[in-house]
């Protein structure tokens, strides 16, 4: 058969698209080659990586796992997003010293490793004083990647990686799932291939970028993509232009990305002696400590809500984790609302810079909702802002939207298919509803199970899902659940300790 | 580890039993005390500790994050050590007659520091789930 014809075969047929459950014969008829493997993880980002790390340490051989992904190494997407949102290699990230995606124990912490490597006690003294006498100590982003690269080699991650875009996951008649993958053009025998597995794990990260509606409208109407940018897009040209010509930048949003963008603008101002003016618009302007009662007050001021991490710290292991685990429906949604919301850490450096900006009259923050953005005759952008101070027109040369990666999960093809055909449902926040052990509710298939971790599952019994530590908590729950089902071993004290020793000496994880 | 109440108590008792006993066994001859006394002190740290943990748990409720910074875990040695010394001095501790202050301070500080160090890291190696369960071991 000519190659062309072969490639046209092996595509999805109408029968496959229409059936929620696929018998083996239906896939065979379509000419899609089938590969058998007990577990596939879809995504290949940090969520997939930490699950594979756990499973390998629990004794699962590399032959039993396949990672289906568009990226070459697990930190690639994270690296891109951190770089564009102004956390380059030498900068420090948000999460703390014990959130180590390359080490399931969180010991030694990043601070201890850095102290050892650089022969200095400073990181340890810093950690001892946090968060009272110092900001939270956090690792350099470059060190996070380096340590993950080491672990990737140790567990044989590259041998499990299969490149391609996953199109859908469907239940298999008789149990388990088919995961349909589109390999990069010219690399597969057919247009699609399928993985037949008893278990599937989804860690596809963010479903997509969400633009503020008024900015979306502006971009569509005027076709201007250079002056109105989202912080999660590459927007280096804005900083470059400001170095050649003074200008005003409007920053929108009150989260950590807004803090990072402000820092970059202010650092550049200082470093290159620029005259940049910054107008900062908060939708919710926080003026001080806020919360319903004395036992529930979060710090805030100058517009910001302050919190070290995206949720209160005890969400990852203390009181709030235990509490949330018991809540369902509206009660859960209320609790999310109480402790969630946009926030940023109160870092000393950022406070200094903003203070200098306010005193110098070049940084101004206020509350407001932007109704419309239009180009003015003088070439600037005019935002029509309504708010506590009435309706105003605010001019700027650039607008940087720092509001988020919050698109609906149905914008992701695989998740949309799962909602439509796989039995999955939504949680009180509208994302994928998962069990306490991260199995997606309603998707069981015979003796198989489908799990999900990461941002797509926010709103479940555990709020910290979209963080390194949260992904590891999810991976631990899944590994234990899989062990109960006879896949891999439960990691007990002895195995945990011996495996840790191997980690410490950089010895590879054995097969089986 | 960010504790829950039962996790605080369990972690304290287990670490005092294991780490505290080892340290006590080593330190006792060095400070010239007798084992009966030092182990009675160790037991007192454990028993009174349950009460202290209740107090710490209450204080933690005023923190938005419901966390307990590791520095607190170190500094609470001061009030706990003082109270225990006052009780000892007043002869209120059963089975113990007298302890020289220096011996008491060295023993107490050594136990406290060792337990604190283990709780802040190495504990996670054999007990992989411990830090995600607020310090509960069961
Ligand atoms: C700017 C920024 C900073 C952050 N900082 C921190 C921090 O300091 N500490 C912390 O703990 N967390 C942080 N996070 C949150 C979170 O830990 C990271 O985003 C992390 O990368 C999430 O891992 P993930 O596996 O869920 O998603 P990702 O790492 O994004 O991986 C998902 C991958 O799935 C791939 N994929 C999606 N669909 C398909 C498909 N159909 N087929 C094949 N592949 C697909 C995507 O291409 C992507 O590469 C940060 C997030 C952002 C955006």
XYZ file of C-alpha atoms and ligand atoms in Angstrom:
703
model
C 0.000 0.000 0.000
C 1.451 3.436 -0.841
C 2.523 5.333 2.212
C 0.001 8.083 1.610
C -2.904 5.694 1.662
C -1.610 4.107 4.827
C -1.506 7.480 6.476
C -5.031 8.299 5.486
C -6.047 5.057 7.050
C -5.556 5.004 10.719
C -7.644 8.069 11.318
C -10.691 8.530 13.511
C -13.857 7.213 11.913
C -17.385 8.488 12.438
C -18.147 5.305 14.376
C -15.292 6.023 16.760
C -16.340 9.631 17.211
C -19.925 8.623 17.928
C -19.251 5.840 20.420
C -18.432 6.656 24.003
C -17.067 3.134 24.560
C -14.849 1.460 22.000
C -14.606 -2.269 21.424
C -11.154 -3.388 20.226
C -12.650 -4.282 16.854
C -13.814 -0.715 16.186
C -10.295 0.624 16.573
C -8.884 -2.189 14.436
C -11.393 -1.448 11.663
C -10.220 2.147 11.548
C -6.702 0.880 10.961
C -5.301 2.653 13.988
C -2.299 0.779 15.387
C -2.703 -0.116 19.054
C 0.096 -0.209 21.640
C -0.438 -1.917 24.969
C 0.945 -0.446 28.159
C -0.531 -0.576 31.688
C -0.407 3.178 32.346
C -0.196 6.308 30.244
C 0.147 9.821 31.544
C -0.971 12.614 29.230
C 0.785 16.000 29.309
C 4.393 15.357 30.130
C 4.745 18.507 32.236
C 5.600 18.701 35.891
C 2.407 16.852 36.889
C 3.263 13.840 34.745
C 6.853 13.954 35.880
C 6.140 13.790 39.598
C 3.665 10.916 39.126
C 6.191 8.954 37.079
C 8.812 9.693 39.741
C 6.551 8.272 42.453
C 5.651 5.210 40.402
C 9.240 4.411 39.526
C 10.188 4.697 43.191
C 7.218 2.429 43.985
C 8.810 -0.211 41.766
C 7.003 0.203 38.460
C 9.347 -0.577 35.540
C 9.789 1.926 32.698
C 8.166 -0.536 30.266
C 4.855 -0.193 32.128
C 4.597 3.595 31.726
C 4.288 5.872 28.717
C 4.284 9.664 28.865
C 2.403 11.211 25.940
C 3.483 14.785 25.436
C 4.221 17.642 23.113
C 7.337 18.706 25.016
C 10.853 17.252 25.279
C 11.413 17.711 28.965
C 8.936 18.156 31.786
C 9.826 21.699 32.746
C 9.620 23.147 29.222
C 6.156 24.703 29.501
C 6.846 25.934 33.006
C 10.130 27.421 31.824
C 8.378 29.274 29.023
C 5.644 30.642 31.283
C 8.037 31.728 33.995
C 10.379 33.376 31.516
C 7.744 35.486 29.794
C 6.119 36.391 33.092
C 9.466 37.787 34.277
C 11.129 34.977 36.228
C 14.365 34.363 34.292
C 16.906 31.683 35.356
C 18.647 33.454 38.236
C 15.383 34.740 39.761
C 13.644 32.912 42.569
C 10.238 31.281 42.187
C 7.218 31.483 44.476
C 7.083 28.107 46.174
C 9.157 27.254 49.201
C 12.230 25.284 50.030
C 10.519 21.918 50.566
C 8.487 21.951 47.329
C 10.867 19.865 45.267
C 9.474 18.189 42.157
C 12.687 16.165 41.858
C 12.461 14.676 45.332
C 9.326 13.015 46.713
C 10.502 13.453 50.319
C 11.215 17.175 50.178
C 14.414 16.399 52.087
C 17.018 17.753 51.764
C 15.146 20.952 51.015
C 16.331 23.296 48.281
C 17.770 25.583 50.960
C 19.816 22.764 52.456
C 21.065 21.737 49.007
C 22.004 25.308 48.153
C 23.796 25.707 51.478
C 25.734 22.495 50.847
C 26.579 23.355 47.240
C 27.653 26.909 47.926
C 29.225 26.161 51.312
C 27.231 28.804 53.137
C 24.785 28.841 56.031
C 22.838 31.774 54.659
C 19.926 29.886 53.110
C 19.463 27.940 56.353
C 19.485 31.035 58.537
C 17.001 32.600 56.133
C 14.668 29.592 56.302
C 14.884 29.645 60.098
C 13.650 33.228 60.161
C 10.822 32.810 57.655
C 8.155 34.031 57.437
C 8.561 36.234 60.527
C 11.932 37.913 60.094
C 12.414 37.306 56.400
C 10.370 36.663 53.268
C 9.922 33.002 52.413
C 13.141 31.602 51.060
C 12.493 30.211 47.589
C 14.785 28.434 45.115
C 16.261 29.877 41.922
C 14.334 28.772 38.908
C 17.503 27.493 37.178
C 18.254 25.210 40.149
C 14.753 23.764 39.950
C 15.380 22.745 36.330
C 18.830 21.370 37.070
C 17.552 19.170 39.859
C 14.683 17.907 37.695
C 17.098 17.052 34.891
C 19.086 14.920 37.319
C 15.984 13.097 38.542
C 14.743 12.626 34.992
C 17.929 10.723 34.176
C 17.769 8.730 37.404
C 14.277 7.353 36.717
C 14.777 6.821 32.975
C 12.155 9.422 32.065
C 13.307 9.923 28.433
C 12.781 6.221 27.643
C 9.101 6.529 28.618
C 8.405 9.673 26.607
C 6.374 9.489 23.374
C 5.933 12.715 21.445
C 2.607 13.788 19.991
C -0.674 15.520 20.670
C -3.320 13.552 22.510
C -6.697 13.942 20.856
C -8.971 12.057 23.254
C -9.317 9.323 25.845
C -12.243 6.926 25.467
C -13.392 3.991 27.533
C -12.631 0.545 26.192
C -15.312 -2.157 26.133
C -14.095 -4.735 28.632
C -12.222 -2.259 30.795
C -9.479 0.305 30.578
C -9.071 3.058 28.001
C -7.885 4.001 24.562
C -5.784 7.136 24.373
C -5.554 8.482 20.828
C -2.320 10.219 19.938
C -1.415 12.207 16.842
C 2.350 11.784 16.412
C 4.346 14.622 14.846
C 3.857 14.629 11.070
C 5.905 11.984 9.328
C 6.983 10.132 12.482
C 4.096 7.691 12.970
C 2.996 4.796 10.786
C -0.468 6.335 10.486
C -2.134 9.639 11.225
C -3.175 8.409 14.680
C -1.995 5.741 17.033
C -3.772 4.454 20.130
C -2.521 3.409 23.532
C -4.587 0.723 25.216
C -4.091 0.925 28.963
C -5.748 -0.015 32.208
C -4.869 3.339 33.743
C -4.732 6.874 32.407
C -3.468 10.004 34.119
C -4.181 13.484 32.760
C -1.932 16.412 33.639
C -2.440 18.786 30.758
C -1.736 22.010 32.631
C -3.656 25.156 31.763
C -6.507 24.797 29.277
C -5.585 28.137 27.768
C -5.002 31.852 28.181
C -7.946 33.953 29.133
C -7.924 37.540 27.999
C -9.874 40.258 29.701
C -12.934 40.896 27.502
C -12.235 44.581 26.877
C -8.678 43.812 25.832
C -9.796 40.968 23.605
C -12.239 43.308 21.954
C -9.550 45.918 21.413
C -7.182 43.430 19.844
C -9.815 42.081 17.509
C -11.160 45.458 16.525
C -7.866 47.228 15.907
C -5.635 44.262 15.118
C -3.101 45.665 17.570
C -1.190 42.901 19.318
C 1.887 44.827 20.325
C 0.598 47.485 22.668
C -1.971 45.377 24.480
C -0.271 42.240 25.738
C -0.867 39.445 28.183
C 1.897 38.781 30.698
C 1.890 35.101 29.744
C 2.775 35.974 26.157
C 6.229 36.986 25.129
C 6.198 40.780 25.531
C 9.862 41.673 25.749
C 9.300 44.307 23.043
C 7.452 46.438 25.586
C 10.475 46.655 27.886
C 12.751 47.251 24.913
C 10.616 50.080 23.567
C 10.553 51.740 26.978
C 14.327 51.864 26.896
C 14.317 53.867 23.698
C 11.447 56.189 24.513
C 9.834 57.084 27.837
C 6.277 55.877 28.203
C 3.365 55.034 30.451
C 2.406 51.442 31.139
C -0.914 50.332 32.515
C -0.659 47.139 34.559
C -3.855 45.242 35.287
C -4.225 42.582 37.949
C -3.310 41.990 41.577
C -1.527 38.639 41.559
C 2.084 37.572 41.621
C 2.469 38.101 37.889
C 1.530 41.761 38.336
C 4.196 41.942 41.058
C 6.782 40.423 38.732
C 5.921 42.761 35.873
C 6.095 45.758 38.201
C 9.468 44.590 39.448
C 10.769 44.327 35.892
C 9.497 47.795 35.007
C 10.936 49.253 38.183
C 14.254 47.387 37.910
C 14.672 48.664 34.345
C 13.779 52.147 35.461
C 16.522 52.016 38.061
C 19.114 50.186 35.977
C 18.800 52.252 32.813
C 17.651 55.514 34.349
C 14.295 55.399 32.559
C 11.300 57.660 33.028
C 8.619 54.962 32.814
C 5.327 55.829 34.475
C 3.121 53.064 35.795
C -0.636 53.144 36.270
C -1.886 50.103 38.109
C -5.535 49.081 38.070
C -6.937 46.599 40.573
C -10.423 45.225 40.092
C -10.535 44.602 43.841
C -8.505 47.137 45.774
C -7.530 45.806 49.187
C -6.800 48.475 51.763
C -5.869 46.433 54.801
C -6.285 43.179 56.693
C -9.473 41.515 55.600
C -11.585 38.520 56.575
C -14.748 37.600 58.444
C -13.361 37.301 61.987
C -10.283 37.387 64.176
C -9.300 33.816 63.370
C -9.539 34.437 59.691
C -7.767 37.627 58.674
C -5.450 37.963 55.738
C -2.942 40.796 55.443
C -3.385 43.355 52.738
C -2.778 46.937 51.707
C -2.079 49.339 48.837
C -4.404 47.302 46.641
C -2.947 43.865 47.307
C -4.023 40.853 49.295
C -0.860 39.379 50.785
C -0.159 35.701 51.158
C 3.078 33.721 50.835
C 1.666 31.099 48.516
C -1.476 30.923 46.418
C -3.369 29.413 49.353
C -2.718 29.543 53.092
C 0.185 27.271 53.921
C -1.792 24.673 55.856
C -3.646 23.740 52.664
C -0.706 21.487 51.741
C -0.706 19.396 54.871
C -2.237 21.018 57.936
C -5.552 22.055 59.271
C -7.014 23.448 56.062
C -6.083 20.353 54.102
C -7.888 18.200 56.647
C -10.876 20.528 56.665
C -11.291 20.786 52.892
C -11.135 17.031 52.529
C -14.477 16.833 54.288
C -16.335 19.508 52.313
C -18.598 19.117 49.297
C -20.751 21.294 47.066
C -21.641 24.804 48.162
C -19.730 24.507 51.443
C -16.577 23.734 49.548
C -17.130 26.595 47.125
C -17.580 29.013 50.045
C -14.362 27.896 51.663
C -12.505 28.318 48.382
C -13.849 31.807 48.162
C -12.801 32.671 51.695
C -9.179 31.677 51.339
C -8.634 32.004 47.606
C -8.792 35.046 45.444
C -5.940 36.848 43.800
C -2.976 37.459 46.071
C 0.766 38.004 46.073
C 3.581 37.592 48.587
C 4.557 40.667 50.580
C 8.208 40.786 49.615
C 10.435 43.433 51.094
C 12.043 44.363 47.773
C 8.689 44.875 46.075
C 7.432 46.981 48.948
C 10.493 49.235 48.707
C 10.139 49.705 44.981
C 6.452 50.573 45.163
C 7.047 52.981 48.009
C 9.727 54.748 45.992
C 7.350 54.858 43.029
C 4.507 56.358 45.015
C 6.787 58.959 46.564
C 8.338 59.811 43.215
C 4.908 60.132 41.634
C 5.622 57.592 38.889
C 3.644 54.679 40.300
C -0.045 55.065 40.928
C -2.478 52.334 41.917
C -6.249 52.538 42.033
C -9.435 50.538 41.930
C -11.309 50.276 38.686
C -13.155 48.254 36.094
C -12.122 48.949 32.543
C -15.095 49.202 30.235
C -13.387 49.934 26.972
C -9.973 50.567 25.466
C -9.581 52.796 22.432
C -6.727 54.353 20.497
C -6.488 58.127 20.958
C -5.519 60.671 18.317
C -2.035 61.105 19.806
C -1.331 57.393 19.386
C -1.828 56.402 23.007
C -4.379 53.937 24.385
C -7.238 55.353 26.376
C -9.007 53.159 28.919
C -12.440 54.096 30.148
C -12.368 53.126 33.807
C -15.294 53.094 36.213
C -14.785 52.620 39.887
C -14.922 54.027 43.381
C -13.492 57.285 42.044
C -16.160 57.660 39.356
C -15.590 57.292 35.633
C -12.176 58.296 34.334
C -10.198 58.171 31.147
C -6.675 56.886 31.619
C -4.059 57.070 28.926
C -1.119 54.705 28.449
C 1.337 53.609 25.778
C 1.127 49.964 26.719
C -1.286 47.760 28.615
C -0.022 44.587 30.275
C -2.795 42.217 31.328
C -1.638 40.199 34.313
C -4.930 38.544 35.075
C -4.513 35.022 34.121
C -4.485 31.582 32.771
C -8.032 30.864 33.777
C -9.708 29.555 30.633
C -12.612 27.122 30.928
C -11.576 23.458 30.957
C -13.835 22.764 27.966
C -11.422 24.806 25.865
C -9.049 21.896 26.128
C -9.941 19.257 23.566
C -9.160 16.198 25.668
C -11.046 17.538 28.683
C -14.006 18.607 26.540
C -14.187 15.095 25.103
C -14.041 13.625 28.581
C -16.938 15.809 29.702
C -18.973 14.936 26.618
C -18.240 11.201 26.303
C -16.219 9.989 29.248
C -18.645 10.480 32.146
C -16.628 13.267 33.783
C -18.379 16.142 35.539
C -17.603 19.514 37.002
C -16.825 20.466 40.586
C -18.223 23.499 42.447
C -15.657 25.742 40.719
C -16.510 24.382 37.278
C -13.395 22.269 36.784
C -13.000 18.483 36.676
C -14.520 16.777 39.703
C -12.032 14.337 41.194
C -12.135 12.016 44.209
C -9.892 12.451 47.215
C -7.466 10.093 45.473
C -7.678 12.102 42.215
C -9.676 9.616 40.186
C -11.975 11.592 37.884
C -15.485 10.926 39.168
C -17.721 9.006 36.791
C -14.999 7.797 34.439
C -14.229 4.305 35.806
C -14.017 1.617 33.139
C -14.057 -2.032 34.265
C -10.999 -2.549 36.440
C -9.392 0.566 34.995
C -9.209 4.063 36.427
C -8.626 7.542 35.072
C -6.909 10.175 37.206
C -6.220 13.870 36.791
C -4.010 16.376 38.603
C -3.094 20.016 38.156
C -4.988 23.176 37.304
C -7.836 21.298 35.590
C -8.883 19.859 38.963
C -8.940 23.060 41.026
C -12.065 23.110 43.171
C -11.750 19.606 44.582
C -11.161 18.235 48.074
C -7.616 19.533 47.911
C -7.098 23.169 46.849
C -3.330 23.315 46.283
C -3.446 21.266 43.060
C -1.677 23.697 40.764
C 1.669 23.730 42.569
C 4.688 21.444 42.710
C 3.789 20.222 46.163
C 0.148 19.800 45.210
C 1.080 17.780 42.155
C 3.187 15.595 44.436
C 0.346 15.178 46.908
C -1.831 14.095 43.991
C 0.868 11.725 42.758
C 1.147 10.165 46.193
C -2.606 9.592 46.430
C -2.644 8.075 42.943
C 0.364 5.843 43.628
C -1.290 4.539 46.796
C -4.570 3.973 44.958
C -2.783 2.120 42.159
C -0.991 -0.048 44.729
C -4.393 -0.956 46.210
C -5.376 -2.069 42.711
C -2.236 -4.172 42.395
C -0.196 -1.834 40.205
C 3.145 -1.004 41.805
C 3.909 -1.242 45.490
C 2.833 0.901 48.372
C 5.938 2.742 49.490
C 6.392 1.806 53.153
C 9.001 3.087 55.598
C 11.727 0.667 54.570
C 11.341 1.175 50.834
C 11.032 4.902 51.341
C 14.308 4.993 53.265
C 16.305 2.759 50.931
C 15.030 4.661 47.901
C 15.954 7.941 49.554
C 19.492 6.699 50.033
C 19.649 5.892 46.316
C 18.374 9.396 45.558
C 20.988 10.946 47.815
C 23.791 9.115 46.023
C 22.331 9.773 42.584
C 21.920 6.042 41.911
C 19.388 5.136 39.208
C 16.027 3.663 40.184
C 16.117 -0.035 39.297
C 13.687 -1.701 36.890
C 11.104 -3.511 39.014
C 5.256 20.069 58.286
C 2.210 22.177 59.113
C 0.553 20.462 62.062
C -2.956 19.486 63.003
C -3.639 18.963 66.713
C -3.425 15.179 66.736
C -0.359 15.362 64.507
C 1.395 17.677 66.952
C 0.809 15.326 69.834
C 1.725 12.165 67.954
C 4.871 13.665 66.503
C 5.995 14.988 69.869
C 5.436 11.690 71.639
C 7.091 9.555 68.981
C 10.089 11.815 68.548
C 10.639 12.142 72.297
C 10.385 8.389 72.652
C 12.804 7.588 69.864
C 15.117 10.567 69.387
C 14.728 11.868 72.935
C 15.637 8.496 74.444
C 18.755 8.136 72.327
C 19.921 11.633 73.190
C 19.140 11.092 76.865
C 21.052 7.818 76.892
C 24.096 9.560 75.446
C 23.923 12.816 77.381
C 23.157 11.465 80.866
C 26.667 10.167 81.676
C 28.216 13.266 80.114
C 26.396 15.621 82.472
C 26.911 13.278 85.412
C 23.232 12.698 86.139
C 21.538 9.392 86.747
C 19.260 7.734 84.220
C 16.282 7.651 86.539
C 16.295 11.412 86.748
C 16.925 12.235 83.095
C 14.322 9.790 81.841
C 11.834 11.184 84.326
C 12.553 14.637 82.909
C 12.058 13.277 79.401
C 8.735 11.754 80.396
C 7.702 15.060 81.938
C 8.486 16.902 78.681
C 6.190 14.447 76.932
C 3.316 14.592 79.428
C 3.348 18.359 79.958
C 3.869 18.663 76.214
C 0.364 17.462 75.502
C -0.926 20.468 77.401
C 1.491 22.790 75.639
C 0.426 21.479 72.256
C -3.169 22.363 73.079
C -2.047 25.896 73.802
C 0.029 26.117 70.601
C -2.883 24.819 68.611
C -5.055 27.561 70.050
C -2.461 30.242 69.282
C -2.087 28.934 65.749
C -5.734 29.743 65.124
C -4.835 33.439 65.119
C -2.566 32.872 62.150
C -4.242 33.263 58.777
C -2.142 30.512 57.237
C -2.818 28.122 60.157
C 0.859 27.274 60.061
C 3.543 26.954 62.707
C 6.884 28.375 61.525
C 9.851 26.188 62.410
C 11.337 29.006 64.469
C 8.359 28.718 66.855
C 9.162 25.045 67.253
C 12.627 26.037 68.419
C 11.724 29.005 70.624
C 8.974 27.233 72.539
C 11.844 25.445 74.283
C 12.184 28.528 76.481
C 8.768 28.571 78.194
C 8.607 24.800 78.312
C 12.075 24.487 79.782
C 11.376 27.194 82.354
C 8.099 25.735 83.537
C 9.592 22.296 83.892
C 12.521 23.690 85.862
C 10.182 25.506 88.219
C 8.271 22.295 88.815
C 11.495 20.386 89.398
C 12.808 23.020 91.727
C 9.608 22.969 93.725
C 9.951 19.207 93.999
C 6.679 18.649 92.192
C 7.982 16.031 89.807
C 7.445 12.491 91.088
C 10.506 10.180 91.307
C 12.969 13.029 90.916
C 14.813 14.512 93.854
C 17.148 17.224 92.649
C 18.983 18.005 89.457
C 21.800 20.511 89.103
C 20.661 23.390 86.867
C 23.566 22.981 84.420
C 22.878 19.296 83.888
C 19.201 20.025 83.373
C 19.853 22.770 80.824
C 22.292 20.697 78.788
C 20.054 17.652 78.759
C 16.879 19.567 77.970
C 18.519 21.636 75.211
C 20.148 18.616 73.601
C 16.875 16.697 73.488
C 14.959 19.688 72.202
C 17.417 20.511 69.469
C 17.669 16.923 68.256
C 13.898 16.478 68.141
C 13.491 19.810 66.342
C 16.137 18.955 63.754
C 14.649 15.552 63.014
C 11.136 17.010 62.765
C 12.359 19.580 60.248
C 13.592 17.180 57.629
C 14.852 13.636 58.192
C 11.465 12.574 59.580
C 10.086 12.746 56.039
C 12.390 10.026 54.816
C 10.861 7.004 56.574
C 7.449 8.679 56.884
C 6.595 9.767 53.364
C 2.981 10.740 54.121
C 3.602 12.399 57.458
C 4.027 15.983 56.189
C 0.827 15.846 54.152
C -1.174 14.623 57.151
C -0.345 17.400 59.559
C 2.173 15.275 61.427
C -0.121 12.329 62.074
C 1.596 8.979 62.004
C -1.504 6.815 62.198
C 4.294 31.770 35.829
C 4.037 30.599 36.710
C 4.801 30.415 37.859
C 4.566 29.341 38.698
N 5.341 29.215 39.800
C 5.157 28.163 40.618
C 5.977 28.019 41.782
O 6.857 28.824 42.072
N 5.777 26.960 42.567
C 4.818 26.031 42.297
O 4.692 25.081 43.057
N 4.007 26.165 41.221
C 4.157 27.195 40.370
N 3.336 27.324 39.268
C 2.205 26.407 39.096
C 2.480 25.011 38.587
O 3.229 24.263 39.509
C 3.185 24.933 37.250
O 2.456 25.634 36.297
C 3.385 23.487 36.749
O 4.127 23.519 35.572
C 2.084 22.764 36.479
O 2.362 21.467 36.010
P 1.347 20.704 35.047
O 1.945 19.370 34.761
O -0.002 20.760 35.598
O 1.331 21.566 33.713
P 2.506 21.866 32.682
O 3.831 21.812 33.334
O 2.107 23.092 31.972
O 2.449 20.632 31.706
C 1.321 20.278 30.944
C 1.788 19.868 29.576
O 0.775 19.152 28.912
C 0.905 19.403 27.536
N -0.350 19.089 26.883
C -1.535 19.720 27.019
N -2.460 19.143 26.238
C -1.851 18.120 25.614
C -2.293 17.169 24.666
N -3.539 17.151 24.228
N -1.410 16.268 24.221
C -0.121 16.257 24.658
N 0.347 17.148 25.546
C -0.509 18.072 26.012
C 1.221 20.884 27.484
O 1.851 21.199 26.289
C 2.133 21.051 28.679
O 3.453 20.971 28.282
C 3.534 28.399 38.402
C 2.769 28.599 37.270
C 3.004 29.675 36.416
C 2.157 29.839 35.215
